[in-house]
Amino acid sequence: MNVYFDLDECLIHCEVRPFPEQTHRFMLEDGEYFLALRPQAVEAIECARRFVGNERVFILTTSVRDYARTINTICSFGFDKKNILTREDLNSYMHRVRLAYASHKEISPHPTANKRNKLIDNLPMRDNEDKISFIGINPKLNVNYLQVTDYWGVNFPKDHFKEKVIEFLKARE
């Protein structure tokens, strides 16, 4: 089993203008960004690593690679480059799926795909079909998907993010 964390509005909130709750500021080729790190995000990632092992915990985001890798460094998430799966990876996989479907051929799943994988994301499951297909989970089994409250940079005292992640990871199918 692998554990995948979404990035934007799950672990962090990022904008192109300053905002009161920001914790970090950084530059990319296309401009300046302002970021708020969700309370307990780093702790939740560390709990997942203790639960399944460091090599089995990933970022899975529709953001671009440079952005995701920069945030990984800034927020001290500690993901290895190979454990940061981004828009480029998803697009490449979905392109192969479409080609295989059009030619009535089978496609091999992504190397990390497994029906026991777990995805932690702020989006509803119905809005995450590409990620679900990519990691190989069954969308009919809610035990593989945790929809967390959107994180918009506002630190609600009763968010309990880490506790929700731990409870989710302990639930076995």
PDB file of C-alpha atoms in Angstrom:
ATOM      1  CA  MET A   1       0.000   0.000   0.000  1.00  0.00           C
ATOM      2  CA  ASN A   2       1.149   3.510  -0.878  1.00  0.00           C
ATOM      3  CA  VAL A   3      -0.155   6.773   0.544  1.00  0.00           C
ATOM      4  CA  TYR A   4      -0.643   9.817  -1.692  1.00  0.00           C
ATOM      5  CA  PHE A   5      -1.153  13.370  -0.473  1.00  0.00           C
ATOM      6  CA  ASP A   6      -2.576  16.075  -2.697  1.00  0.00           C
ATOM      7  CA  LEU A   7      -0.743  19.390  -2.459  1.00  0.00           C
ATOM      8  CA  ASP A   8      -2.878  22.496  -3.088  1.00  0.00           C
ATOM      9  CA  GLU A   9      -5.736  23.119  -0.653  1.00  0.00           C
ATOM     10  CA  CYS A  10      -4.785  19.879   1.110  1.00  0.00           C
ATOM     11  CA  LEU A  11      -1.266  20.333   2.521  1.00  0.00           C
ATOM     12  CA  ILE A  12      -0.826  23.980   1.539  1.00  0.00           C
ATOM     13  CA  HIS A  13      -2.591  27.061   0.238  1.00  0.00           C
ATOM     14  CA  CYS A  14      -0.760  29.213  -2.301  1.00  0.00           C
ATOM     15  CA  GLU A  15      -1.548  32.571  -3.925  1.00  0.00           C
ATOM     16  CA  VAL A  16       0.188  35.077  -6.180  1.00  0.00           C
ATOM     17  CA  ARG A  17      -0.400  37.916  -3.730  1.00  0.00           C
ATOM     18  CA  PRO A  18       0.438  38.241  -0.027  1.00  0.00           C
ATOM     19  CA  PHE A  19      -2.199  37.204   2.500  1.00  0.00           C
ATOM     20  CA  PRO A  20      -2.267  37.444   6.306  1.00  0.00           C
ATOM     21  CA  GLU A  21      -1.768  33.739   7.096  1.00  0.00           C
ATOM     22  CA  GLN A  22       1.154  33.149   4.725  1.00  0.00           C
ATOM     23  CA  THR A  23       4.106  31.278   6.189  1.00  0.00           C
ATOM     24  CA  HIS A  24       6.432  31.261   3.165  1.00  0.00           C
ATOM     25  CA  ARG A  25       7.248  33.276   0.070  1.00  0.00           C
ATOM     26  CA  PHE A  26       9.066  31.978  -3.012  1.00  0.00           C
ATOM     27  CA  MET A  27       9.888  32.731  -6.629  1.00  0.00           C
ATOM     28  CA  LEU A  28       9.468  30.595  -9.709  1.00  0.00           C
ATOM     29  CA  GLU A  29      10.133  31.428 -13.325  1.00  0.00           C
ATOM     30  CA  ASP A  30       6.608  32.784 -13.768  1.00  0.00           C
ATOM     31  CA  GLY A  31       6.559  34.997 -10.664  1.00  0.00           C
ATOM     32  CA  GLU A  32       6.284  35.282  -6.910  1.00  0.00           C
ATOM     33  CA  TYR A  33       4.127  33.017  -4.722  1.00  0.00           C
ATOM     34  CA  PHE A  34       2.869  33.251  -1.154  1.00  0.00           C
ATOM     35  CA  LEU A  35       2.153  30.066   0.739  1.00  0.00           C
ATOM     36  CA  ALA A  36       0.485  28.925   3.946  1.00  0.00           C
ATOM     37  CA  LEU A  37       1.387  25.506   5.309  1.00  0.00           C
ATOM     38  CA  ARG A  38      -1.534  23.616   6.803  1.00  0.00           C
ATOM     39  CA  PRO A  39      -1.065  23.036  10.526  1.00  0.00           C
ATOM     40  CA  GLN A  40      -0.126  19.392  11.162  1.00  0.00           C
ATOM     41  CA  ALA A  41       0.696  18.755   7.479  1.00  0.00           C
ATOM     42  CA  VAL A  42       4.322  17.786   8.131  1.00  0.00           C
ATOM     43  CA  GLU A  43       3.287  15.697  11.141  1.00  0.00           C
ATOM     44  CA  ALA A  44       0.624  13.875   9.074  1.00  0.00           C
ATOM     45  CA  ILE A  45       3.202  13.048   6.389  1.00  0.00           C
ATOM     46  CA  GLU A  46       5.596  11.741   9.041  1.00  0.00           C
ATOM     47  CA  CYS A  47       2.820   9.587  10.548  1.00  0.00           C
ATOM     48  CA  ALA A  48       2.126   8.115   7.100  1.00  0.00           C
ATOM     49  CA  ARG A  49       5.837   7.346   6.690  1.00  0.00           C
ATOM     50  CA  ARG A  50       5.929   5.571  10.050  1.00  0.00           C
ATOM     51  CA  PHE A  51       2.845   3.616   9.054  1.00  0.00           C
ATOM     52  CA  VAL A  52       3.895   2.413   5.558  1.00  0.00           C
ATOM     53  CA  GLY A  53       7.543   3.427   5.143  1.00  0.00           C
ATOM     54  CA  ASN A  54       9.213   6.503   3.672  1.00  0.00           C
ATOM     55  CA  GLU A  55       9.423   5.089   0.137  1.00  0.00           C
ATOM     56  CA  ARG A  56       5.643   4.468   0.060  1.00  0.00           C
ATOM     57  CA  VAL A  57       4.473   8.043   0.730  1.00  0.00           C
ATOM     58  CA  PHE A  58       3.986  10.381  -2.231  1.00  0.00           C
ATOM     59  CA  ILE A  59       2.774  13.784  -3.304  1.00  0.00           C
ATOM     60  CA  LEU A  60       0.261  13.394  -6.138  1.00  0.00           C
ATOM     61  CA  THR A  61      -0.700  16.750  -7.587  1.00  0.00           C
ATOM     62  CA  THR A  62      -2.063  18.301 -10.751  1.00  0.00           C
ATOM     63  CA  SER A  63       0.470  21.088 -10.233  1.00  0.00           C
ATOM     64  CA  VAL A  64       3.607  21.274 -12.349  1.00  0.00           C
ATOM     65  CA  ARG A  65       6.810  19.536 -11.267  1.00  0.00           C
ATOM     66  CA  ASP A  66       8.921  22.657 -10.560  1.00  0.00           C
ATOM     67  CA  TYR A  67       6.206  24.112  -8.307  1.00  0.00           C
ATOM     68  CA  ALA A  68       5.706  20.847  -6.385  1.00  0.00           C
ATOM     69  CA  ARG A  69       9.435  20.262  -5.898  1.00  0.00           C
ATOM     70  CA  THR A  70       9.953  23.847  -4.729  1.00  0.00           C
ATOM     71  CA  ILE A  71       7.153  23.536  -2.174  1.00  0.00           C
ATOM     72  CA  ASN A  72       8.580  20.200  -1.006  1.00  0.00           C
ATOM     73  CA  THR A  73      11.852  21.970  -0.225  1.00  0.00           C
ATOM     74  CA  ILE A  74      10.340  25.117   1.299  1.00  0.00           C
ATOM     75  CA  CYS A  75       7.953  23.226   3.577  1.00  0.00           C
ATOM     76  CA  SER A  76      10.546  20.577   4.547  1.00  0.00           C
ATOM     77  CA  PHE A  77       8.232  17.737   3.495  1.00  0.00           C
ATOM     78  CA  GLY A  78      11.264  15.550   2.758  1.00  0.00           C
ATOM     79  CA  PHE A  79       9.937  13.788  -0.346  1.00  0.00           C
ATOM     80  CA  ASP A  80      12.466  12.247  -2.693  1.00  0.00           C
ATOM     81  CA  LYS A  81      12.057  13.502  -6.297  1.00  0.00           C
ATOM     82  CA  LYS A  82      10.712  10.119  -7.394  1.00  0.00           C
ATOM     83  CA  ASN A  83       7.955  10.415  -4.775  1.00  0.00           C
ATOM     84  CA  ILE A  84       6.600  13.658  -6.215  1.00  0.00           C
ATOM     85  CA  LEU A  85       4.116  12.795  -8.949  1.00  0.00           C
ATOM     86  CA  THR A  86       2.820  15.797 -10.869  1.00  0.00           C
ATOM     87  CA  ARG A  87       0.729  17.041 -13.761  1.00  0.00           C
ATOM     88  CA  GLU A  88       3.371  15.814 -16.189  1.00  0.00           C
ATOM     89  CA  ASP A  89       3.116  12.247 -14.829  1.00  0.00           C
ATOM     90  CA  LEU A  90      -0.691  12.280 -14.807  1.00  0.00           C
ATOM     91  CA  ASN A  91      -0.931  13.731 -18.327  1.00  0.00           C
ATOM     92  CA  SER A  92       1.528  11.202 -19.735  1.00  0.00           C
ATOM     93  CA  TYR A  93      -0.358   8.307 -18.139  1.00  0.00           C
ATOM     94  CA  MET A  94      -3.801   9.547 -19.218  1.00  0.00           C
ATOM     95  CA  HIS A  95      -2.515  10.059 -22.776  1.00  0.00           C
ATOM     96  CA  ARG A  96      -1.408   6.418 -22.855  1.00  0.00           C
ATOM     97  CA  VAL A  97      -4.814   5.358 -21.447  1.00  0.00           C
ATOM     98  CA  ARG A  98      -6.653   7.250 -24.200  1.00  0.00           C
ATOM     99  CA  LEU A  99      -4.433   5.757 -26.909  1.00  0.00           C
ATOM    100  CA  ALA A 100      -4.899   2.252 -25.520  1.00  0.00           C
ATOM    101  CA  TYR A 101      -8.663   2.719 -25.289  1.00  0.00           C
ATOM    102  CA  ALA A 102      -8.860   3.997 -28.872  1.00  0.00           C
ATOM    103  CA  SER A 103      -6.944   0.969 -30.165  1.00  0.00           C
ATOM    104  CA  HIS A 104      -8.737  -1.516 -27.853  1.00  0.00           C
ATOM    105  CA  LYS A 105      -5.504  -2.472 -26.128  1.00  0.00           C
ATOM    106  CA  GLU A 106      -4.679  -3.029 -22.499  1.00  0.00           C
ATOM    107  CA  ILE A 107      -2.440  -0.552 -20.724  1.00  0.00           C
ATOM    108  CA  SER A 108      -0.142  -1.479 -17.908  1.00  0.00           C
ATOM    109  CA  PRO A 109      -0.904   0.471 -14.754  1.00  0.00           C
ATOM    110  CA  HIS A 110       1.472   3.003 -13.276  1.00  0.00           C
ATOM    111  CA  PRO A 111       4.262   1.185 -11.348  1.00  0.00           C
ATOM    112  CA  THR A 112       2.899   2.443  -8.004  1.00  0.00           C
ATOM    113  CA  ALA A 113      -0.714   1.411  -8.752  1.00  0.00           C
ATOM    114  CA  ASN A 114      -2.326  -0.909  -6.219  1.00  0.00           C
ATOM    115  CA  LYS A 115      -5.954  -1.389  -5.183  1.00  0.00           C
ATOM    116  CA  ARG A 116      -4.913  -0.926  -1.534  1.00  0.00           C
ATOM    117  CA  ASN A 117      -3.362   2.533  -2.124  1.00  0.00           C
ATOM    118  CA  LYS A 118      -4.734   5.486  -0.165  1.00  0.00           C
ATOM    119  CA  LEU A 119      -5.385   9.005  -1.465  1.00  0.00           C
ATOM    120  CA  ILE A 120      -5.770  12.063   0.789  1.00  0.00           C
ATOM    121  CA  ASP A 121      -7.232  15.006  -1.118  1.00  0.00           C
ATOM    122  CA  ASN A 122      -9.538  17.965  -0.610  1.00  0.00           C
ATOM    123  CA  LEU A 123     -11.514  17.293  -3.790  1.00  0.00           C
ATOM    124  CA  PRO A 124     -14.564  15.054  -3.921  1.00  0.00           C
ATOM    125  CA  MET A 125     -13.801  11.614  -5.326  1.00  0.00           C
ATOM    126  CA  ARG A 126     -15.882  12.314  -8.462  1.00  0.00           C
ATOM    127  CA  ASP A 127     -13.491  15.171  -9.352  1.00  0.00           C
ATOM    128  CA  ASN A 128     -10.390  12.993  -9.082  1.00  0.00           C
ATOM    129  CA  GLU A 129     -10.902  10.282 -11.690  1.00  0.00           C
ATOM    130  CA  ASP A 130      -7.441  10.721 -13.221  1.00  0.00           C
ATOM    131  CA  LYS A 131      -5.658  10.383  -9.886  1.00  0.00           C
ATOM    132  CA  ILE A 132      -7.822   7.406  -8.891  1.00  0.00           C
ATOM    133  CA  SER A 133      -7.054   5.637 -12.177  1.00  0.00           C
ATOM    134  CA  PHE A 134      -3.355   6.526 -11.933  1.00  0.00           C
ATOM    135  CA  ILE A 135      -2.889   4.962  -8.480  1.00  0.00           C
ATOM    136  CA  GLY A 136      -5.241   2.031  -9.152  1.00  0.00           C
ATOM    137  CA  ILE A 137      -7.787   2.381  -6.357  1.00  0.00           C
ATOM    138  CA  ASN A 138     -11.408   1.346  -6.657  1.00  0.00           C
ATOM    139  CA  PRO A 139     -13.613   4.458  -6.428  1.00  0.00           C
ATOM    140  CA  LYS A 140     -16.450   2.317  -5.032  1.00  0.00           C
ATOM    141  CA  LEU A 141     -14.412   1.580  -1.908  1.00  0.00           C
ATOM    142  CA  ASN A 142     -14.429   4.620   0.353  1.00  0.00           C
ATOM    143  CA  VAL A 143     -11.724   3.053   2.512  1.00  0.00           C
ATOM    144  CA  ASN A 144      -9.117   4.182  -0.036  1.00  0.00           C
ATOM    145  CA  TYR A 145     -10.084   7.846  -0.267  1.00  0.00           C
ATOM    146  CA  LEU A 146     -10.052  10.542   2.387  1.00  0.00           C
ATOM    147  CA  GLN A 147     -11.611  13.841   1.428  1.00  0.00           C
ATOM    148  CA  VAL A 148     -10.282  16.443   3.846  1.00  0.00           C
ATOM    149  CA  THR A 149     -11.585  19.939   4.445  1.00  0.00           C
ATOM    150  CA  ASP A 150     -10.271  22.480   1.950  1.00  0.00           C
ATOM    151  CA  TYR A 151      -7.325  24.400   3.367  1.00  0.00           C
ATOM    152  CA  TRP A 152      -7.479  28.048   2.256  1.00  0.00           C
ATOM    153  CA  GLY A 153      -4.795  29.367   4.581  1.00  0.00           C
ATOM    154  CA  VAL A 154      -7.152  29.835   7.511  1.00  0.00           C
ATOM    155  CA  ASN A 155      -6.042  27.858  10.547  1.00  0.00           C
ATOM    156  CA  PHE A 156      -9.157  26.460  12.169  1.00  0.00           C
ATOM    157  CA  PRO A 157      -8.408  25.184  15.681  1.00  0.00           C
ATOM    158  CA  LYS A 158     -10.619  22.090  15.276  1.00  0.00           C
ATOM    159  CA  ASP A 159      -9.280  20.939  11.904  1.00  0.00           C
ATOM    160  CA  HIS A 160      -7.625  17.794  13.390  1.00  0.00           C
ATOM    161  CA  PHE A 161      -5.891  17.053  10.083  1.00  0.00           C
ATOM    162  CA  LYS A 162      -3.247  14.718  11.508  1.00  0.00           C
ATOM    163  CA  GLU A 163      -5.796  12.749  13.530  1.00  0.00           C
ATOM    164  CA  LYS A 164      -8.032  12.272  10.463  1.00  0.00           C
ATOM    165  CA  VAL A 165      -5.069  11.020   8.441  1.00  0.00           C
ATOM    166  CA  ILE A 166      -4.016   8.580  11.174  1.00  0.00           C
ATOM    167  CA  GLU A 167      -7.558   7.233  11.538  1.00  0.00           C
ATOM    168  CA  PHE A 168      -7.821   6.839   7.757  1.00  0.00           C
ATOM    169  CA  LEU A 169      -4.512   4.978   7.509  1.00  0.00           C
ATOM    170  CA  LYS A 170      -5.421   2.612  10.340  1.00  0.00           C
ATOM    171  CA  ALA A 171      -8.660   1.626   8.602  1.00  0.00           C
ATOM    172  CA  ARG A 172      -7.906  -1.500   6.570  1.00  0.00           C
ATOM    173  CA  GLU A 173     -10.080  -2.746   3.733  1.00  0.00           C
TER     174      GLU A 173
END
